[in-house]
């Protein structure tokens, strides 16, 4: 499964963004690890302190050994800030005692769209741990999006989904349901682009790069578009949109060649927005596979879709 292995490496690069600079060696080697049976604690300690010990809290090099936990894991103490820590502190593996092999298996499960229960069964972890691991990885992947830039022919458009409060709120003390519950997947009650719809502006280029985020409820504004795409598209790129005026401000500010197209299927030679339309269709299919996604987790699933679906394709015309 060469494609799967490549995808694992891509996720590892995303996870790297969550850690401090001392962890880069660890996360960059994780996917190609030749000794998965080894302790994750020992391997992280070896890689993290390869250039000398450093405190993950204050960065000081005045770090001393401070005994061991009951499970044998080495503890450290910083002389400057007084904080105690272990090798995994502040990493994505913090709080877990599972092996490196288990983490690799879990990443592969995510690349294959496995559910929380399926991933838990394969990796030998609980359903709750599986859910927490999923969002640890997805939180790291969201940071990866901050480094994505688009160039060449860039297509942009918005998609809308009904706002979802999916989840178990019985034990919540401060959750306030904004409307009466309704069957999942049912239509919204208000016509048009109301506050019952979550707006997801997205943009793609033909190199397989994509950016997307849930920005607001109802119709988006030029400020919403600028907040998402400002500084993310290289100057003089061809910017294809559906003619929505919200893209004009961004085009002027970023020095883009705006190409407005009337109707979703219109074309001007090689310029069109059919790739972004396809992207939105695939995104909705991906979200539907999970029987609906709570709006609070929507941005995590957008970047998950970007990696496992859209980023595998490039478009040459």
PDB file of C-alpha atoms in Angstrom:
ATOM      1  CA  UNK A   1       0.000   0.000   0.000  1.00  0.00           C
ATOM      2  CA  UNK A   2       2.409   2.646  -1.202  1.00  0.00           C
ATOM      3  CA  UNK A   3      -0.323   5.294  -1.381  1.00  0.00           C
ATOM      4  CA  UNK A   4      -1.266   4.574   2.227  1.00  0.00           C
ATOM      5  CA  UNK A   5       2.354   4.871   3.325  1.00  0.00           C
ATOM      6  CA  UNK A   6       2.661   8.231   1.592  1.00  0.00           C
ATOM      7  CA  UNK A   7      -0.491   9.413   3.320  1.00  0.00           C
ATOM      8  CA  UNK A   8       0.872   8.352   6.708  1.00  0.00           C
ATOM      9  CA  UNK A   9       3.987  10.419   6.048  1.00  0.00           C
ATOM     10  CA  UNK A  10       1.809  13.411   5.130  1.00  0.00           C
ATOM     11  CA  UNK A  11      -0.064  13.162   8.419  1.00  0.00           C
ATOM     12  CA  UNK A  12       3.192  12.856  10.336  1.00  0.00           C
ATOM     13  CA  UNK A  13       4.327  16.110   8.760  1.00  0.00           C
ATOM     14  CA  UNK A  14       1.078  17.663   9.955  1.00  0.00           C
ATOM     15  CA  UNK A  15       1.540  16.300  13.477  1.00  0.00           C
ATOM     16  CA  UNK A  16       4.984  17.877  13.497  1.00  0.00           C
ATOM     17  CA  UNK A  17       3.353  21.308  13.473  1.00  0.00           C
ATOM     18  CA  UNK A  18       1.812  20.625  16.877  1.00  0.00           C
ATOM     19  CA  UNK A  19       5.111  19.962  18.596  1.00  0.00           C
ATOM     20  CA  UNK A  20       8.054  22.098  19.565  1.00  0.00           C
ATOM     21  CA  UNK A  21      11.209  22.105  17.452  1.00  0.00           C
ATOM     22  CA  UNK A  22      12.866  19.442  19.611  1.00  0.00           C
ATOM     23  CA  UNK A  23      10.312  16.858  18.391  1.00  0.00           C
ATOM     24  CA  UNK A  24      10.883  17.265  14.661  1.00  0.00           C
ATOM     25  CA  UNK A  25      13.299  14.357  14.445  1.00  0.00           C
ATOM     26  CA  UNK A  26      10.853  12.073  16.239  1.00  0.00           C
ATOM     27  CA  UNK A  27       7.792  12.827  14.160  1.00  0.00           C
ATOM     28  CA  UNK A  28       9.614  12.851  10.828  1.00  0.00           C
ATOM     29  CA  UNK A  29      10.886   9.309  11.444  1.00  0.00           C
ATOM     30  CA  UNK A  30       7.728   7.834  12.947  1.00  0.00           C
ATOM     31  CA  UNK A  31       6.186   6.500   9.721  1.00  0.00           C
ATOM     32  CA  UNK A  32       9.358   4.668   8.656  1.00  0.00           C
ATOM     33  CA  UNK A  33      10.156   3.327  12.100  1.00  0.00           C
ATOM     34  CA  UNK A  34      11.828  -0.082  11.911  1.00  0.00           C
ATOM     35  CA  UNK A  35      11.248  -1.018  15.531  1.00  0.00           C
ATOM     36  CA  UNK A  36       7.554  -0.490  16.299  1.00  0.00           C
ATOM     37  CA  UNK A  37       7.705  -2.774  19.320  1.00  0.00           C
ATOM     38  CA  UNK A  38       9.911  -0.255  21.145  1.00  0.00           C
ATOM     39  CA  UNK A  39       8.607   1.948  23.921  1.00  0.00           C
ATOM     40  CA  UNK A  40       7.305   5.269  22.628  1.00  0.00           C
ATOM     41  CA  UNK A  41       8.759   6.953  25.729  1.00  0.00           C
ATOM     42  CA  UNK A  42      12.289   5.654  25.091  1.00  0.00           C
ATOM     43  CA  UNK A  43      12.194   6.592  21.427  1.00  0.00           C
ATOM     44  CA  UNK A  44      10.916  10.124  22.064  1.00  0.00           C
ATOM     45  CA  UNK A  45      13.547  10.665  24.766  1.00  0.00           C
ATOM     46  CA  UNK A  46      16.278   9.478  22.403  1.00  0.00           C
ATOM     47  CA  UNK A  47      15.185  11.783  19.579  1.00  0.00           C
ATOM     48  CA  UNK A  48      14.130  14.782  21.633  1.00  0.00           C
ATOM     49  CA  UNK A  49      17.347  15.071  23.590  1.00  0.00           C
ATOM     50  CA  UNK A  50      19.716  14.117  20.758  1.00  0.00           C
ATOM     51  CA  UNK A  51      21.152  17.669  20.864  1.00  0.00           C
ATOM     52  CA  UNK A  52      20.921  18.091  24.631  1.00  0.00           C
ATOM     53  CA  UNK A  53      18.066  18.292  27.093  1.00  0.00           C
ATOM     54  CA  UNK A  54      15.700  21.258  27.003  1.00  0.00           C
ATOM     55  CA  UNK A  55      12.643  22.166  29.067  1.00  0.00           C
ATOM     56  CA  UNK A  56       9.399  22.062  27.001  1.00  0.00           C
ATOM     57  CA  UNK A  57       7.949  24.862  29.157  1.00  0.00           C
ATOM     58  CA  UNK A  58      10.646  27.553  29.187  1.00  0.00           C
ATOM     59  CA  UNK A  59      13.267  26.161  26.790  1.00  0.00           C
ATOM     60  CA  UNK A  60      16.042  26.163  29.379  1.00  0.00           C
ATOM     61  CA  UNK A  61      18.897  23.705  29.006  1.00  0.00           C
ATOM     62  CA  UNK A  62      19.290  23.424  32.777  1.00  0.00           C
ATOM     63  CA  UNK A  63      17.478  20.095  32.998  1.00  0.00           C
ATOM     64  CA  UNK A  64      18.197  17.349  35.525  1.00  0.00           C
ATOM     65  CA  UNK A  65      16.988  13.778  35.859  1.00  0.00           C
ATOM     66  CA  UNK A  66      14.349  13.541  38.573  1.00  0.00           C
ATOM     67  CA  UNK A  67      13.769   9.859  39.276  1.00  0.00           C
ATOM     68  CA  UNK A  68      11.358   7.544  37.516  1.00  0.00           C
ATOM     69  CA  UNK A  69       7.630   6.909  37.506  1.00  0.00           C
ATOM     70  CA  UNK A  70       6.266   3.593  38.736  1.00  0.00           C
ATOM     71  CA  UNK A  71       6.219   2.349  35.137  1.00  0.00           C
ATOM     72  CA  UNK A  72       9.925   3.110  34.764  1.00  0.00           C
ATOM     73  CA  UNK A  73       9.612   6.239  32.605  1.00  0.00           C
ATOM     74  CA  UNK A  74      12.364   8.788  33.276  1.00  0.00           C
ATOM     75  CA  UNK A  75      11.243  12.106  34.811  1.00  0.00           C
ATOM     76  CA  UNK A  76      13.056  15.421  34.423  1.00  0.00           C
ATOM     77  CA  UNK A  77      13.049  18.730  36.281  1.00  0.00           C
ATOM     78  CA  UNK A  78      13.957  22.212  35.030  1.00  0.00           C
ATOM     79  CA  UNK A  79      16.181  24.230  37.375  1.00  0.00           C
ATOM     80  CA  UNK A  80      14.989  27.564  35.930  1.00  0.00           C
ATOM     81  CA  UNK A  81      11.188  27.237  35.994  1.00  0.00           C
ATOM     82  CA  UNK A  82      10.945  24.328  38.431  1.00  0.00           C
ATOM     83  CA  UNK A  83       8.588  22.333  36.183  1.00  0.00           C
ATOM     84  CA  UNK A  84       8.704  18.549  36.088  1.00  0.00           C
ATOM     85  CA  UNK A  85       8.122  16.685  32.836  1.00  0.00           C
ATOM     86  CA  UNK A  86       8.728  13.492  30.901  1.00  0.00           C
ATOM     87  CA  UNK A  87       9.910  13.063  27.321  1.00  0.00           C
ATOM     88  CA  UNK A  88       6.346  13.017  25.929  1.00  0.00           C
ATOM     89  CA  UNK A  89       5.235  16.245  27.626  1.00  0.00           C
ATOM     90  CA  UNK A  90       3.667  18.660  25.084  1.00  0.00           C
ATOM     91  CA  UNK A  91       3.683  16.103  22.279  1.00  0.00           C
ATOM     92  CA  UNK A  92       0.714  14.540  20.534  1.00  0.00           C
ATOM     93  CA  UNK A  93       1.573  11.333  22.408  1.00  0.00           C
ATOM     94  CA  UNK A  94       1.259  13.073  25.787  1.00  0.00           C
ATOM     95  CA  UNK A  95      -0.991  11.150  28.160  1.00  0.00           C
ATOM     96  CA  UNK A  96      -0.748   7.870  26.265  1.00  0.00           C
ATOM     97  CA  UNK A  97       1.324   4.788  26.999  1.00  0.00           C
ATOM     98  CA  UNK A  98       0.571   2.969  23.767  1.00  0.00           C
ATOM     99  CA  UNK A  99       3.327   1.781  21.433  1.00  0.00           C
ATOM    100  CA  UNK A 100       4.539   3.494  18.293  1.00  0.00           C
ATOM    101  CA  UNK A 101       3.062   0.647  16.279  1.00  0.00           C
ATOM    102  CA  UNK A 102      -0.381   1.443  17.692  1.00  0.00           C
ATOM    103  CA  UNK A 103      -0.113   5.074  16.607  1.00  0.00           C
ATOM    104  CA  UNK A 104       0.903   4.061  13.084  1.00  0.00           C
ATOM    105  CA  UNK A 105      -2.026   1.630  12.872  1.00  0.00           C
ATOM    106  CA  UNK A 106      -4.384   4.360  14.015  1.00  0.00           C
ATOM    107  CA  UNK A 107      -3.139   6.803  11.370  1.00  0.00           C
ATOM    108  CA  UNK A 108      -3.647   4.146   8.713  1.00  0.00           C
ATOM    109  CA  UNK A 109      -7.206   3.659   9.982  1.00  0.00           C
ATOM    110  CA  UNK A 110      -7.862   7.369   9.511  1.00  0.00           C
ATOM    111  CA  UNK A 111      -6.542   7.251   5.952  1.00  0.00           C
ATOM    112  CA  UNK A 112      -9.047   4.477   5.245  1.00  0.00           C
ATOM    113  CA  UNK A 113     -12.016   6.426   6.688  1.00  0.00           C
ATOM    114  CA  UNK A 114     -12.376   3.962   9.581  1.00  0.00           C
ATOM    115  CA  UNK A 115     -14.985   4.818  12.189  1.00  0.00           C
ATOM    116  CA  UNK A 116     -14.096   5.447  15.833  1.00  0.00           C
ATOM    117  CA  UNK A 117     -15.220   1.921  16.776  1.00  0.00           C
ATOM    118  CA  UNK A 118     -13.412   0.247  13.872  1.00  0.00           C
ATOM    119  CA  UNK A 119     -10.185   2.092  14.699  1.00  0.00           C
ATOM    120  CA  UNK A 120     -10.516   1.212  18.376  1.00  0.00           C
ATOM    121  CA  UNK A 121     -10.994  -2.484  17.609  1.00  0.00           C
ATOM    122  CA  UNK A 122      -7.997  -2.681  15.279  1.00  0.00           C
ATOM    123  CA  UNK A 123      -5.679  -0.745  17.594  1.00  0.00           C
ATOM    124  CA  UNK A 124      -6.790  -2.359  20.835  1.00  0.00           C
ATOM    125  CA  UNK A 125      -7.932   0.865  22.482  1.00  0.00           C
ATOM    126  CA  UNK A 126     -11.240   2.059  23.907  1.00  0.00           C
ATOM    127  CA  UNK A 127     -13.815   3.948  21.855  1.00  0.00           C
ATOM    128  CA  UNK A 128     -13.207   7.084  23.932  1.00  0.00           C
ATOM    129  CA  UNK A 129      -9.433   6.887  23.411  1.00  0.00           C
ATOM    130  CA  UNK A 130     -10.036   6.390  19.695  1.00  0.00           C
ATOM    131  CA  UNK A 131     -12.188   9.529  19.586  1.00  0.00           C
ATOM    132  CA  UNK A 132      -9.585  11.562  21.489  1.00  0.00           C
ATOM    133  CA  UNK A 133      -6.754  10.360  19.263  1.00  0.00           C
ATOM    134  CA  UNK A 134      -8.741  11.239  16.151  1.00  0.00           C
ATOM    135  CA  UNK A 135      -9.103  14.831  17.256  1.00  0.00           C
ATOM    136  CA  UNK A 136      -5.527  15.121  18.512  1.00  0.00           C
ATOM    137  CA  UNK A 137      -4.394  14.270  14.998  1.00  0.00           C
ATOM    138  CA  UNK A 138      -7.007  16.455  13.331  1.00  0.00           C
ATOM    139  CA  UNK A 139      -6.112  19.424  15.548  1.00  0.00           C
ATOM    140  CA  UNK A 140      -2.517  19.049  14.346  1.00  0.00           C
ATOM    141  CA  UNK A 141      -3.649  18.811  10.737  1.00  0.00           C
ATOM    142  CA  UNK A 142      -5.570  22.072  11.075  1.00  0.00           C
ATOM    143  CA  UNK A 143      -2.303  23.825  11.885  1.00  0.00           C
ATOM    144  CA  UNK A 144      -0.904  22.424   8.640  1.00  0.00           C
ATOM    145  CA  UNK A 145      -3.519  24.412   6.715  1.00  0.00           C
ATOM    146  CA  UNK A 146      -1.963  27.657   7.945  1.00  0.00           C
ATOM    147  CA  UNK A 147       1.088  26.858   5.811  1.00  0.00           C
ATOM    148  CA  UNK A 148      -0.809  26.011   2.619  1.00  0.00           C
ATOM    149  CA  UNK A 149      -0.578  28.487  -0.268  1.00  0.00           C
ATOM    150  CA  UNK A 150      -2.376  28.346  -3.601  1.00  0.00           C
ATOM    151  CA  UNK A 151      -1.010  29.373  -6.984  1.00  0.00           C
ATOM    152  CA  UNK A 152      -1.641  29.210 -10.701  1.00  0.00           C
ATOM    153  CA  UNK A 153      -5.329  28.785 -11.484  1.00  0.00           C
ATOM    154  CA  UNK A 154      -7.223  29.026  -8.190  1.00  0.00           C
ATOM    155  CA  UNK A 155     -10.952  28.290  -7.889  1.00  0.00           C
ATOM    156  CA  UNK A 156     -13.059  29.513  -4.962  1.00  0.00           C
ATOM    157  CA  UNK A 157     -16.662  29.124  -3.858  1.00  0.00           C
ATOM    158  CA  UNK A 158     -18.738  28.588  -0.738  1.00  0.00           C
ATOM    159  CA  UNK A 159     -20.699  25.556   0.457  1.00  0.00           C
ATOM    160  CA  UNK A 160     -23.373  25.476   3.152  1.00  0.00           C
ATOM    161  CA  UNK A 161     -24.420  22.885   5.704  1.00  0.00           C
ATOM    162  CA  UNK A 162     -27.158  22.973   8.352  1.00  0.00           C
ATOM    163  CA  UNK A 163     -25.774  23.850  11.769  1.00  0.00           C
ATOM    164  CA  UNK A 164     -25.405  20.700  13.862  1.00  0.00           C
ATOM    165  CA  UNK A 165     -25.432  20.254  17.626  1.00  0.00           C
ATOM    166  CA  UNK A 166     -24.686  16.542  17.335  1.00  0.00           C
ATOM    167  CA  UNK A 167     -23.316  15.058  20.534  1.00  0.00           C
ATOM    168  CA  UNK A 168     -24.245  13.963  24.026  1.00  0.00           C
ATOM    169  CA  UNK A 169     -25.189  17.066  26.012  1.00  0.00           C
ATOM    170  CA  UNK A 170     -26.883  15.361  28.979  1.00  0.00           C
ATOM    171  CA  UNK A 171     -23.954  16.012  31.309  1.00  0.00           C
ATOM    172  CA  UNK A 172     -23.227  19.505  30.057  1.00  0.00           C
ATOM    173  CA  UNK A 173     -23.856  22.282  32.568  1.00  0.00           C
ATOM    174  CA  UNK A 174     -23.613  25.243  30.212  1.00  0.00           C
ATOM    175  CA  UNK A 175     -24.881  23.947  26.847  1.00  0.00           C
ATOM    176  CA  UNK A 176     -27.854  25.895  25.512  1.00  0.00           C
ATOM    177  CA  UNK A 177     -29.703  24.316  22.580  1.00  0.00           C
ATOM    178  CA  UNK A 178     -30.477  27.103  20.121  1.00  0.00           C
ATOM    179  CA  UNK A 179     -33.485  25.346  18.565  1.00  0.00           C
ATOM    180  CA  UNK A 180     -35.779  22.365  18.974  1.00  0.00           C
ATOM    181  CA  UNK A 181     -34.102  19.033  18.153  1.00  0.00           C
ATOM    182  CA  UNK A 182     -34.765  17.626  14.685  1.00  0.00           C
ATOM    183  CA  UNK A 183     -33.955  14.445  12.825  1.00  0.00           C
ATOM    184  CA  UNK A 184     -30.399  14.412  11.542  1.00  0.00           C
ATOM    185  CA  UNK A 185     -30.203  15.308   7.873  1.00  0.00           C
ATOM    186  CA  UNK A 186     -33.553  17.100   7.775  1.00  0.00           C
ATOM    187  CA  UNK A 187     -33.963  20.425   6.012  1.00  0.00           C
ATOM    188  CA  UNK A 188     -33.568  23.757   7.792  1.00  0.00           C
ATOM    189  CA  UNK A 189     -36.716  25.657   8.681  1.00  0.00           C
ATOM    190  CA  UNK A 190     -35.812  28.986   7.124  1.00  0.00           C
ATOM    191  CA  UNK A 191     -35.449  29.592   3.412  1.00  0.00           C
ATOM    192  CA  UNK A 192     -32.324  31.137   1.881  1.00  0.00           C
ATOM    193  CA  UNK A 193     -28.961  31.691   3.519  1.00  0.00           C
ATOM    194  CA  UNK A 194     -30.207  31.971   7.084  1.00  0.00           C
ATOM    195  CA  UNK A 195     -28.372  31.675  10.389  1.00  0.00           C
ATOM    196  CA  UNK A 196     -29.288  27.979  10.386  1.00  0.00           C
ATOM    197  CA  UNK A 197     -26.639  27.356   7.722  1.00  0.00           C
ATOM    198  CA  UNK A 198     -22.889  27.163   8.287  1.00  0.00           C
ATOM    199  CA  UNK A 199     -20.875  28.846   5.530  1.00  0.00           C
ATOM    200  CA  UNK A 200     -17.718  27.039   4.369  1.00  0.00           C
ATOM    201  CA  UNK A 201     -15.657  29.106   1.883  1.00  0.00           C
ATOM    202  CA  UNK A 202     -13.100  26.925   0.135  1.00  0.00           C
ATOM    203  CA  UNK A 203     -10.439  27.360  -2.534  1.00  0.00           C
ATOM    204  CA  UNK A 204      -8.387  24.882  -4.553  1.00  0.00           C
ATOM    205  CA  UNK A 205      -5.614  25.054  -7.122  1.00  0.00           C
ATOM    206  CA  UNK A 206      -4.704  22.506  -9.763  1.00  0.00           C
ATOM    207  CA  UNK A 207      -1.704  21.179  -7.884  1.00  0.00           C
ATOM    208  CA  UNK A 208      -3.920  19.406  -5.352  1.00  0.00           C
ATOM    209  CA  UNK A 209      -3.711  22.119  -2.666  1.00  0.00           C
ATOM    210  CA  UNK A 210      -6.849  23.224  -0.869  1.00  0.00           C
ATOM    211  CA  UNK A 211      -7.985  25.592   1.869  1.00  0.00           C
ATOM    212  CA  UNK A 212     -11.340  25.559   3.590  1.00  0.00           C
ATOM    213  CA  UNK A 213     -12.953  26.564   6.853  1.00  0.00           C
ATOM    214  CA  UNK A 214     -16.327  27.103   8.442  1.00  0.00           C
ATOM    215  CA  UNK A 215     -16.292  30.873   8.915  1.00  0.00           C
ATOM    216  CA  UNK A 216     -19.752  32.075   9.868  1.00  0.00           C
ATOM    217  CA  UNK A 217     -23.497  31.459   9.876  1.00  0.00           C
ATOM    218  CA  UNK A 218     -25.509  32.627   6.893  1.00  0.00           C
ATOM    219  CA  UNK A 219     -24.108  34.469   3.916  1.00  0.00           C
ATOM    220  CA  UNK A 220     -20.382  35.217   4.011  1.00  0.00           C
ATOM    221  CA  UNK A 221     -18.895  38.687   3.707  1.00  0.00           C
ATOM    222  CA  UNK A 222     -15.734  39.940   2.035  1.00  0.00           C
ATOM    223  CA  UNK A 223     -14.122  40.090   5.505  1.00  0.00           C
ATOM    224  CA  UNK A 224     -14.837  36.365   5.986  1.00  0.00           C
ATOM    225  CA  UNK A 225     -13.176  35.610   2.641  1.00  0.00           C
ATOM    226  CA  UNK A 226     -10.199  37.866   3.417  1.00  0.00           C
ATOM    227  CA  UNK A 227      -9.768  36.210   6.806  1.00  0.00           C
ATOM    228  CA  UNK A 228      -9.548  32.788   5.201  1.00  0.00           C
ATOM    229  CA  UNK A 229      -7.638  33.458   1.959  1.00  0.00           C
ATOM    230  CA  UNK A 230      -5.705  36.651   2.698  1.00  0.00           C
ATOM    231  CA  UNK A 231      -2.006  35.968   2.119  1.00  0.00           C
ATOM    232  CA  UNK A 232      -2.738  32.410   0.978  1.00  0.00           C
ATOM    233  CA  UNK A 233      -2.817  32.944  -2.811  1.00  0.00           C
ATOM    234  CA  UNK A 234       0.309  33.913  -4.708  1.00  0.00           C
ATOM    235  CA  UNK A 235       0.243  37.251  -6.508  1.00  0.00           C
ATOM    236  CA  UNK A 236      -0.885  37.269 -10.155  1.00  0.00           C
ATOM    237  CA  UNK A 237      -2.650  33.913  -9.819  1.00  0.00           C
ATOM    238  CA  UNK A 238      -5.811  33.482 -11.897  1.00  0.00           C
ATOM    239  CA  UNK A 239      -8.704  33.626  -9.417  1.00  0.00           C
ATOM    240  CA  UNK A 240     -11.850  31.916 -10.739  1.00  0.00           C
ATOM    241  CA  UNK A 241     -15.104  32.518  -8.849  1.00  0.00           C
ATOM    242  CA  UNK A 242     -18.835  32.373  -9.495  1.00  0.00           C
ATOM    243  CA  UNK A 243     -19.150  36.150  -9.724  1.00  0.00           C
ATOM    244  CA  UNK A 244     -19.924  36.735  -6.033  1.00  0.00           C
ATOM    245  CA  UNK A 245     -18.830  40.294  -5.234  1.00  0.00           C
ATOM    246  CA  UNK A 246     -17.195  39.215  -1.928  1.00  0.00           C
ATOM    247  CA  UNK A 247     -14.124  38.089  -3.889  1.00  0.00           C
ATOM    248  CA  UNK A 248     -13.404  41.479  -5.453  1.00  0.00           C
ATOM    249  CA  UNK A 249     -11.880  43.033  -2.342  1.00  0.00           C
ATOM    250  CA  UNK A 250      -9.509  40.090  -1.912  1.00  0.00           C
ATOM    251  CA  UNK A 251      -8.488  40.203  -5.586  1.00  0.00           C
ATOM    252  CA  UNK A 252      -7.584  43.892  -5.432  1.00  0.00           C
ATOM    253  CA  UNK A 253      -5.717  43.519  -2.167  1.00  0.00           C
ATOM    254  CA  UNK A 254      -3.719  40.434  -3.201  1.00  0.00           C
ATOM    255  CA  UNK A 255      -3.050  41.419  -6.815  1.00  0.00           C
ATOM    256  CA  UNK A 256      -5.019  38.537  -8.327  1.00  0.00           C
ATOM    257  CA  UNK A 257      -6.412  38.263 -11.828  1.00  0.00           C
ATOM    258  CA  UNK A 258     -10.119  37.871 -11.001  1.00  0.00           C
ATOM    259  CA  UNK A 259     -12.099  35.802 -13.504  1.00  0.00           C
ATOM    260  CA  UNK A 260     -15.802  35.859 -12.533  1.00  0.00           C
ATOM    261  CA  UNK A 261     -17.897  33.136 -14.185  1.00  0.00           C
ATOM    262  CA  UNK A 262     -21.656  33.249 -14.495  1.00  0.00           C
ATOM    263  CA  UNK A 263     -23.175  29.989 -13.333  1.00  0.00           C
ATOM    264  CA  UNK A 264     -21.395  27.034 -11.785  1.00  0.00           C
ATOM    265  CA  UNK A 265     -20.763  25.289 -15.117  1.00  0.00           C
ATOM    266  CA  UNK A 266     -19.567  28.266 -17.149  1.00  0.00           C
ATOM    267  CA  UNK A 267     -16.131  28.112 -18.765  1.00  0.00           C
ATOM    268  CA  UNK A 268     -13.727  30.607 -20.316  1.00  0.00           C
ATOM    269  CA  UNK A 269     -11.220  28.371 -22.029  1.00  0.00           C
ATOM    270  CA  UNK A 270      -9.246  26.677 -19.249  1.00  0.00           C
ATOM    271  CA  UNK A 271     -10.905  28.826 -16.574  1.00  0.00           C
ATOM    272  CA  UNK A 272     -13.858  27.374 -14.669  1.00  0.00           C
ATOM    273  CA  UNK A 273     -14.924  26.388 -11.149  1.00  0.00           C
ATOM    274  CA  UNK A 274     -15.733  22.747 -11.768  1.00  0.00           C
ATOM    275  CA  UNK A 275     -12.905  21.522  -9.534  1.00  0.00           C
ATOM    276  CA  UNK A 276     -14.162  23.473  -6.526  1.00  0.00           C
ATOM    277  CA  UNK A 277     -17.680  22.208  -7.222  1.00  0.00           C
ATOM    278  CA  UNK A 278     -16.314  18.665  -7.282  1.00  0.00           C
ATOM    279  CA  UNK A 279     -14.398  19.384  -4.080  1.00  0.00           C
ATOM    280  CA  UNK A 280     -17.605  20.454  -2.323  1.00  0.00           C
ATOM    281  CA  UNK A 281     -19.433  17.339  -3.522  1.00  0.00           C
ATOM    282  CA  UNK A 282     -16.654  15.107  -2.220  1.00  0.00           C
ATOM    283  CA  UNK A 283     -16.541  16.997   1.087  1.00  0.00           C
ATOM    284  CA  UNK A 284     -20.268  16.528   1.659  1.00  0.00           C
ATOM    285  CA  UNK A 285     -19.993  12.838   0.765  1.00  0.00           C
ATOM    286  CA  UNK A 286     -17.111  12.477   3.213  1.00  0.00           C
ATOM    287  CA  UNK A 287     -19.049  14.180   6.024  1.00  0.00           C
ATOM    288  CA  UNK A 288     -22.106  12.078   5.239  1.00  0.00           C
ATOM    289  CA  UNK A 289     -20.071   8.893   5.718  1.00  0.00           C
ATOM    290  CA  UNK A 290     -19.780   9.813   9.408  1.00  0.00           C
ATOM    291  CA  UNK A 291     -23.561  10.245   9.728  1.00  0.00           C
ATOM    292  CA  UNK A 292     -23.225  13.961  10.197  1.00  0.00           C
ATOM    293  CA  UNK A 293     -20.531  15.983  11.959  1.00  0.00           C
ATOM    294  CA  UNK A 294     -21.056  18.406  14.816  1.00  0.00           C
ATOM    295  CA  UNK A 295     -20.395  21.980  13.720  1.00  0.00           C
ATOM    296  CA  UNK A 296     -17.819  22.412  16.502  1.00  0.00           C
ATOM    297  CA  UNK A 297     -15.674  19.711  14.853  1.00  0.00           C
ATOM    298  CA  UNK A 298     -16.380  20.718  11.251  1.00  0.00           C
ATOM    299  CA  UNK A 299     -13.025  22.406  10.589  1.00  0.00           C
ATOM    300  CA  UNK A 300     -11.194  19.268  11.705  1.00  0.00           C
ATOM    301  CA  UNK A 301     -13.092  17.158   9.198  1.00  0.00           C
ATOM    302  CA  UNK A 302     -12.530  19.672   6.399  1.00  0.00           C
ATOM    303  CA  UNK A 303      -8.749  19.285   6.663  1.00  0.00           C
ATOM    304  CA  UNK A 304      -9.140  15.514   7.017  1.00  0.00           C
ATOM    305  CA  UNK A 305     -11.038  15.493   3.728  1.00  0.00           C
ATOM    306  CA  UNK A 306      -8.380  17.742   2.169  1.00  0.00           C
ATOM    307  CA  UNK A 307      -5.701  15.172   2.924  1.00  0.00           C
ATOM    308  CA  UNK A 308      -7.378  11.817   2.255  1.00  0.00           C
ATOM    309  CA  UNK A 309      -9.413  12.879  -0.771  1.00  0.00           C
ATOM    310  CA  UNK A 310      -8.462  16.079  -2.523  1.00  0.00           C
ATOM    311  CA  UNK A 311      -4.690  16.208  -2.008  1.00  0.00           C
ATOM    312  CA  UNK A 312      -4.222  12.894  -3.862  1.00  0.00           C
ATOM    313  CA  UNK A 313      -5.293  14.505  -7.121  1.00  0.00           C
ATOM    314  CA  UNK A 314      -3.669  17.131  -9.318  1.00  0.00           C
ATOM    315  CA  UNK A 315      -5.291  18.731 -12.314  1.00  0.00           C
ATOM    316  CA  UNK A 316      -3.535  19.469 -15.554  1.00  0.00           C
ATOM    317  CA  UNK A 317      -5.451  20.943 -18.489  1.00  0.00           C
TER     318      UNK A 317
END
